[in-house]
Short mmCIF file of C-alpha atoms in Angstrom, two decimals:
data_model
loop_
_atom_site.label_atom_id
_atom_site.label_comp_id
_atom_site.label_asym_id
_atom_site.label_seq_id
_atom_site.Cartn_x
_atom_site.Cartn_y
_atom_site.Cartn_z
CA UNK A 12 -17.93 164.10 -28.90
CA UNK A 13 -15.55 161.35 -29.08
CA UNK A 14 -12.32 161.70 -30.94
CA UNK A 15 -11.66 159.57 -33.99
CA UNK A 16 -9.44 156.44 -33.31
CA UNK A 17 -5.84 156.97 -33.62
CA UNK A 18 -5.50 153.89 -35.62
CA UNK A 19 -7.44 155.36 -38.57
CA UNK A 20 -5.47 156.10 -41.72
CA UNK A 21 -7.45 159.25 -42.74
CA UNK A 22 -8.17 161.60 -39.87
CA UNK A 23 -10.97 163.54 -41.49
CA UNK A 24 -12.73 160.38 -42.62
CA UNK A 25 -12.33 159.07 -39.16
CA UNK A 26 -13.89 162.18 -37.68
CA UNK A 27 -16.84 162.26 -40.15
CA UNK A 28 -17.37 158.36 -39.40
CA UNK A 29 -17.41 159.27 -35.55
CA UNK A 30 -20.01 161.88 -36.12
CA UNK A 31 -22.17 159.78 -38.39
CA UNK A 32 -21.98 156.88 -35.94
CA UNK A 33 -23.22 159.03 -33.17
CA UNK A 34 -26.03 160.60 -35.00
CA UNK A 35 -27.15 157.12 -36.32
CA UNK A 36 -27.11 155.92 -32.61
CA UNK A 37 -29.32 158.78 -31.73
CA UNK A 38 -31.71 158.12 -34.55
CA UNK A 39 -30.56 161.35 -36.34
CA UNK A 40 -30.35 159.83 -39.96
CA UNK A 41 -30.72 163.47 -41.48
CA UNK A 42 -27.59 164.90 -39.66
CA UNK A 43 -25.64 161.43 -40.24
CA UNK A 44 -26.48 161.82 -44.09
CA UNK A 45 -25.17 165.30 -43.99
CA UNK A 46 -21.87 164.22 -42.41
CA UNK A 47 -21.46 161.40 -45.05
CA UNK A 48 -22.30 163.75 -47.97
CA UNK A 49 -19.71 166.39 -46.52
CA UNK A 50 -17.00 163.46 -46.48
CA UNK A 51 -17.73 162.60 -50.03
CA UNK A 52 -17.45 166.33 -50.92
CA UNK A 53 -14.14 166.76 -49.09
CA UNK A 54 -12.65 163.55 -50.36
CA UNK A 55 -11.76 165.24 -53.93
CA UNK A 56 -9.93 163.00 -56.04
CA UNK A 57 -8.52 160.57 -53.13
CA UNK A 58 -9.90 157.36 -54.21
CA UNK A 59 -9.59 155.79 -50.55
CA UNK A 60 -11.34 158.78 -48.90
CA UNK A 61 -14.04 158.76 -51.48
CA UNK A 62 -14.62 155.06 -51.09
CA UNK A 63 -14.74 155.23 -47.31
CA UNK A 64 -17.19 158.20 -47.49
CA UNK A 65 -19.63 156.25 -49.71
CA UNK A 66 -19.41 153.34 -47.27
CA UNK A 67 -20.62 155.79 -44.60
CA UNK A 68 -23.52 156.88 -46.92
CA UNK A 69 -24.28 153.00 -47.09
CA UNK A 70 -24.65 152.75 -43.40
CA UNK A 71 -26.88 155.93 -43.39
CA UNK A 72 -29.09 154.56 -46.13
CA UNK A 73 -29.54 151.15 -44.36
CA UNK A 74 -30.51 153.16 -41.24
CA UNK A 75 -33.10 154.86 -43.51
CA UNK A 76 -34.51 151.64 -44.71
CA UNK A 77 -32.96 151.74 -48.13
CA UNK A 78 -31.32 148.32 -47.98
CA UNK A 79 -30.96 147.82 -51.69
CA UNK A 80 -29.19 151.21 -52.32
CA UNK A 81 -26.87 150.33 -49.13
CA UNK A 82 -26.13 147.00 -50.59
CA UNK A 83 -25.19 148.48 -53.96
CA UNK A 84 -23.00 151.07 -52.46
CA UNK A 85 -21.18 148.35 -50.28
CA UNK A 86 -20.44 146.11 -53.29
CA UNK A 87 -19.03 148.94 -55.46
CA UNK A 88 -16.86 150.26 -52.55
CA UNK A 89 -16.24 147.02 -50.78
CA UNK A 90 -12.43 147.36 -51.31
CA UNK A 91 -12.25 150.39 -49.13
CA UNK A 92 -13.71 148.83 -46.09
CA UNK A 93 -11.23 148.68 -43.40
#
């Protein structure tokens, strides 16, 4: 398992993103979805972490073929894309 990139501002979000990407690359969308949901839950009231977590979920939804839902999330949380 790779470590999150050091340039990422939020370590927990970066770790979740790394795991999610690994799962998506292997076609394990269920596990990727669980990591994205955990990131959303752990973000709490931090708007940046929450936005980044929802963008992770958008990636998962797109991988599952839910393009409209993914696009909707990306529009809503676009300011948190980094």
